[in-house]
């Protein structure tokens, strides 16, 4: 059923449709199956695999990863405030920027679909919006103030809130995953490193502004 699901999800990406989770019960038995579906759909769509999302529940993991759609989607469920890193050939951070992850689902149940099906569907990714790049340097991440203003909603103002305390902490796990089949990653690959403050719901197209102290801000 994995091959069938790969083709079905690839069609959803091309044509904008959605699947019912109940129709695919048992198709994804574990994380290995979910990652196999990700790999197959990305290959079917011709993605260059130069953008990724990675995150973890805490500094010791568990971690999860998926390629990111190179084309930003429009009909969204929400956005996440993030910090993206650009890495060198050894997977070390060389640049960083403010980033907005776009969240959508190819499942009719949306974020209520079973976790493994959501993982297979690129962890509900719908693209990535990036601010201006600047050289990477460690910051006081736990005290870092960030602001997210979405059209028609109250501005969110917080300090810290990243599950790993340091966004770069996910890179070793990401590199192991991205190169697990012997495929080298290219220098300049972008890795967005997990949400600050969770999911911020939106309907349709997202418009707003995101800023991090010391990193700048951008409008989207």
Tab-separated table of C-alpha atoms in Angstrom:
chain	number	residue	atom	x	y	z
A	1	UNK	CA	0.000	0.000	0.000
A	2	UNK	CA	2.976	2.331	0.384
A	3	UNK	CA	3.387	2.730	-3.377
A	4	UNK	CA	-0.336	3.397	-3.742
A	5	UNK	CA	-0.182	6.051	-1.030
A	6	UNK	CA	2.837	7.680	-2.655
A	7	UNK	CA	0.941	8.035	-5.911
A	8	UNK	CA	-2.215	9.266	-4.164
A	9	UNK	CA	-0.378	11.940	-2.160
A	10	UNK	CA	1.627	13.040	-5.201
A	11	UNK	CA	-1.654	13.524	-7.068
A	12	UNK	CA	-2.995	15.618	-4.181
A	13	UNK	CA	0.045	17.880	-4.411
A	14	UNK	CA	-0.350	18.275	-8.161
A	15	UNK	CA	-4.116	18.710	-8.263
A	16	UNK	CA	-5.019	20.053	-4.830
A	17	UNK	CA	-7.161	17.160	-3.621
A	18	UNK	CA	-7.339	15.462	-0.231
A	19	UNK	CA	-7.537	11.888	1.022
A	20	UNK	CA	-9.623	10.314	3.788
A	21	UNK	CA	-7.467	8.857	6.539
A	22	UNK	CA	-9.849	5.920	7.065
A	23	UNK	CA	-9.166	4.752	3.504
A	24	UNK	CA	-5.472	4.363	4.320
A	25	UNK	CA	-5.640	2.778	7.774
A	26	UNK	CA	-2.673	0.453	8.143
A	27	UNK	CA	-0.824	1.782	5.105
A	28	UNK	CA	1.834	3.398	7.304
A	29	UNK	CA	2.834	1.025	10.101
A	30	UNK	CA	5.762	2.919	11.608
A	31	UNK	CA	8.108	5.863	11.113
A	32	UNK	CA	10.193	3.937	8.574
A	33	UNK	CA	7.080	3.574	6.398
A	34	UNK	CA	6.257	7.256	6.862
A	35	UNK	CA	9.723	8.290	5.737
A	36	UNK	CA	9.511	5.919	2.770
A	37	UNK	CA	6.312	7.681	1.698
A	38	UNK	CA	7.987	11.081	2.090
A	39	UNK	CA	10.913	9.949	-0.053
A	40	UNK	CA	8.643	8.533	-2.729
A	41	UNK	CA	6.367	11.564	-2.970
A	42	UNK	CA	9.312	13.985	-3.068
A	43	UNK	CA	10.867	11.941	-5.867
A	44	UNK	CA	7.597	11.762	-7.783
A	45	UNK	CA	7.234	15.538	-7.550
A	46	UNK	CA	10.835	16.219	-8.507
A	47	UNK	CA	11.699	18.133	-5.338
A	48	UNK	CA	15.402	19.121	-5.118
A	49	UNK	CA	15.601	18.236	-1.384
A	50	UNK	CA	17.391	21.483	-0.598
A	51	UNK	CA	14.856	22.537	2.053
A	52	UNK	CA	13.978	20.529	5.148
A	53	UNK	CA	12.041	20.816	8.388
A	54	UNK	CA	13.335	19.169	11.534
A	55	UNK	CA	12.365	19.332	15.162
A	56	UNK	CA	12.292	17.489	18.428
A	57	UNK	CA	10.328	17.189	21.622
A	58	UNK	CA	13.444	18.065	23.629
A	59	UNK	CA	17.250	18.186	23.389
A	60	UNK	CA	17.449	14.378	23.562
A	61	UNK	CA	14.696	13.858	20.992
A	62	UNK	CA	12.839	12.102	19.611
A	63	UNK	CA	13.401	14.037	16.397
A	64	UNK	CA	11.412	14.113	13.176
A	65	UNK	CA	12.303	15.339	9.713
A	66	UNK	CA	10.810	15.890	6.296
A	67	UNK	CA	11.612	17.572	3.001
A	68	UNK	CA	9.900	20.914	2.475
A	69	UNK	CA	7.764	21.828	-0.516
A	70	UNK	CA	9.828	24.255	-2.632
A	71	UNK	CA	6.635	26.081	-3.677
A	72	UNK	CA	4.595	27.866	-1.015
A	73	UNK	CA	1.000	26.670	-0.748
A	74	UNK	CA	-2.032	28.926	-0.465
A	75	UNK	CA	-4.910	27.225	1.369
A	76	UNK	CA	-3.461	26.923	4.854
A	77	UNK	CA	-4.401	25.675	8.303
A	78	UNK	CA	-1.852	27.830	10.074
A	79	UNK	CA	1.704	29.074	10.327
A	80	UNK	CA	4.624	28.488	12.667
A	81	UNK	CA	7.232	31.048	13.738
A	82	UNK	CA	10.663	29.528	13.185
A	83	UNK	CA	14.385	30.148	12.749
A	84	UNK	CA	15.868	28.580	9.610
A	85	UNK	CA	19.525	27.657	9.232
A	86	UNK	CA	21.606	27.347	6.083
A	87	UNK	CA	24.275	24.686	6.449
A	88	UNK	CA	27.665	23.987	4.911
A	89	UNK	CA	28.851	20.727	3.349
A	90	UNK	CA	29.454	19.240	6.816
A	91	UNK	CA	25.973	20.150	8.038
A	92	UNK	CA	27.184	23.009	10.236
A	93	UNK	CA	25.191	26.251	10.409
A	94	UNK	CA	26.673	29.088	8.357
A	95	UNK	CA	23.691	31.458	8.149
A	96	UNK	CA	20.315	31.995	9.811
A	97	UNK	CA	17.087	33.862	9.172
A	98	UNK	CA	13.553	34.428	10.410
A	99	UNK	CA	11.229	31.865	8.811
A	100	UNK	CA	7.522	31.125	8.561
A	101	UNK	CA	6.510	27.522	8.017
A	102	UNK	CA	3.213	27.159	6.174
A	103	UNK	CA	1.002	24.344	7.463
A	104	UNK	CA	-1.613	22.467	5.426
A	105	UNK	CA	-2.744	18.873	5.008
A	106	UNK	CA	-3.498	16.473	2.212
A	107	UNK	CA	-5.826	14.666	4.650
A	108	UNK	CA	-9.463	15.707	4.922
A	109	UNK	CA	-9.120	15.332	8.682
A	110	UNK	CA	-6.317	17.904	8.692
A	111	UNK	CA	-4.278	17.935	11.881
A	112	UNK	CA	-6.684	15.411	13.412
A	113	UNK	CA	-5.439	12.695	11.036
A	114	UNK	CA	-3.367	9.905	12.657
A	115	UNK	CA	0.184	10.944	13.526
A	116	UNK	CA	1.908	8.512	11.146
A	117	UNK	CA	-0.225	9.651	8.226
A	118	UNK	CA	0.605	13.266	9.041
A	119	UNK	CA	4.285	12.365	9.172
A	120	UNK	CA	4.023	10.639	5.796
A	121	UNK	CA	2.447	13.837	4.458
A	122	UNK	CA	5.630	15.834	5.136
A	123	UNK	CA	4.433	16.605	8.664
A	124	UNK	CA	1.688	18.805	7.192
A	125	UNK	CA	4.169	21.140	5.510
A	126	UNK	CA	2.973	23.516	2.810
A	127	UNK	CA	6.149	25.469	2.145
A	128	UNK	CA	8.539	27.855	3.829
A	129	UNK	CA	8.874	31.646	3.727
A	130	UNK	CA	12.325	33.046	4.505
A	131	UNK	CA	13.527	36.434	5.708
A	132	UNK	CA	16.950	37.953	5.028
A	133	UNK	CA	19.964	35.740	5.685
A	134	UNK	CA	22.716	36.792	8.071
A	135	UNK	CA	25.834	34.999	9.362
A	136	UNK	CA	25.077	32.394	11.987
A	137	UNK	CA	25.990	33.197	15.558
A	138	UNK	CA	24.719	31.791	18.856
A	139	UNK	CA	22.114	33.956	20.577
A	140	UNK	CA	20.502	33.890	23.998
A	141	UNK	CA	17.709	31.784	22.563
A	142	UNK	CA	15.843	31.271	25.830
A	143	UNK	CA	15.486	35.031	26.341
A	144	UNK	CA	14.987	35.956	22.677
A	145	UNK	CA	11.895	38.088	22.106
A	146	UNK	CA	9.799	37.390	19.026
A	147	UNK	CA	6.654	38.958	17.630
A	148	UNK	CA	4.089	37.524	15.236
A	149	UNK	CA	1.306	39.686	13.833
A	150	UNK	CA	-1.284	37.927	11.657
A	151	UNK	CA	-3.946	39.852	9.778
A	152	UNK	CA	-7.113	40.172	11.876
A	153	UNK	CA	-5.507	38.699	15.017
A	154	UNK	CA	-3.891	40.120	18.132
A	155	UNK	CA	-0.128	40.361	17.970
A	156	UNK	CA	1.748	37.552	19.759
A	157	UNK	CA	4.748	38.774	21.793
A	158	UNK	CA	6.835	36.191	23.645
A	159	UNK	CA	10.332	35.310	24.821
A	160	UNK	CA	11.942	31.962	24.077
A	161	UNK	CA	9.754	28.937	23.628
A	162	UNK	CA	11.861	26.673	21.409
A	163	UNK	CA	11.676	23.030	22.507
A	164	UNK	CA	15.399	22.380	21.989
A	165	UNK	CA	16.609	25.611	23.645
A	166	UNK	CA	19.020	25.991	20.697
A	167	UNK	CA	17.677	25.675	17.100
A	168	UNK	CA	21.017	24.301	15.880
A	169	UNK	CA	20.709	21.346	18.265
A	170	UNK	CA	18.591	19.471	15.715
A	171	UNK	CA	21.249	19.521	12.998
A	172	UNK	CA	23.158	16.310	13.945
A	173	UNK	CA	19.932	14.283	13.920
A	174	UNK	CA	18.837	15.933	10.673
A	175	UNK	CA	22.173	15.202	8.964
A	176	UNK	CA	22.007	11.545	9.975
A	177	UNK	CA	18.510	11.315	8.533
A	178	UNK	CA	19.154	13.260	5.332
A	179	UNK	CA	22.222	11.173	4.432
A	180	UNK	CA	20.944	7.801	5.656
A	181	UNK	CA	20.743	6.307	2.140
A	182	UNK	CA	24.211	7.500	1.169
A	183	UNK	CA	22.920	10.634	-0.548
A	184	UNK	CA	25.175	13.600	0.287
A	185	UNK	CA	23.483	16.883	1.066
A	186	UNK	CA	24.495	20.027	-0.770
A	187	UNK	CA	26.123	22.992	0.912
A	188	UNK	CA	23.514	25.723	1.175
A	189	UNK	CA	20.721	23.347	2.205
A	190	UNK	CA	18.107	25.086	4.369
A	191	UNK	CA	16.815	23.464	7.558
A	192	UNK	CA	13.997	25.077	9.492
A	193	UNK	CA	14.325	24.022	13.085
A	194	UNK	CA	10.960	23.821	14.840
A	195	UNK	CA	8.132	26.032	15.998
A	196	UNK	CA	8.301	28.814	18.548
A	197	UNK	CA	4.966	28.970	20.316
A	198	UNK	CA	3.285	26.152	18.397
A	199	UNK	CA	0.822	26.476	15.533
A	200	UNK	CA	-0.896	29.802	14.896
A	201	UNK	CA	-4.153	29.063	13.041
A	202	UNK	CA	-5.116	30.901	9.868
A	203	UNK	CA	-7.729	30.226	7.202
A	204	UNK	CA	-6.813	30.380	3.542
A	205	UNK	CA	-3.837	32.629	2.783
A	206	UNK	CA	-1.604	33.971	5.557
A	207	UNK	CA	-0.597	37.628	5.731
A	208	UNK	CA	1.405	39.071	8.568
A	209	UNK	CA	4.770	40.005	10.029
A	210	UNK	CA	7.279	37.996	12.042
A	211	UNK	CA	10.312	39.338	13.864
A	212	UNK	CA	12.980	37.986	16.221
A	213	UNK	CA	15.212	40.269	18.276
A	214	UNK	CA	18.676	40.231	16.738
A	215	UNK	CA	17.424	38.532	13.577
A	216	UNK	CA	15.170	41.199	12.094
A	217	UNK	CA	11.654	40.853	10.752
A	218	UNK	CA	9.830	40.390	7.483
A	219	UNK	CA	6.312	40.690	6.148
A	220	UNK	CA	4.563	37.900	4.289
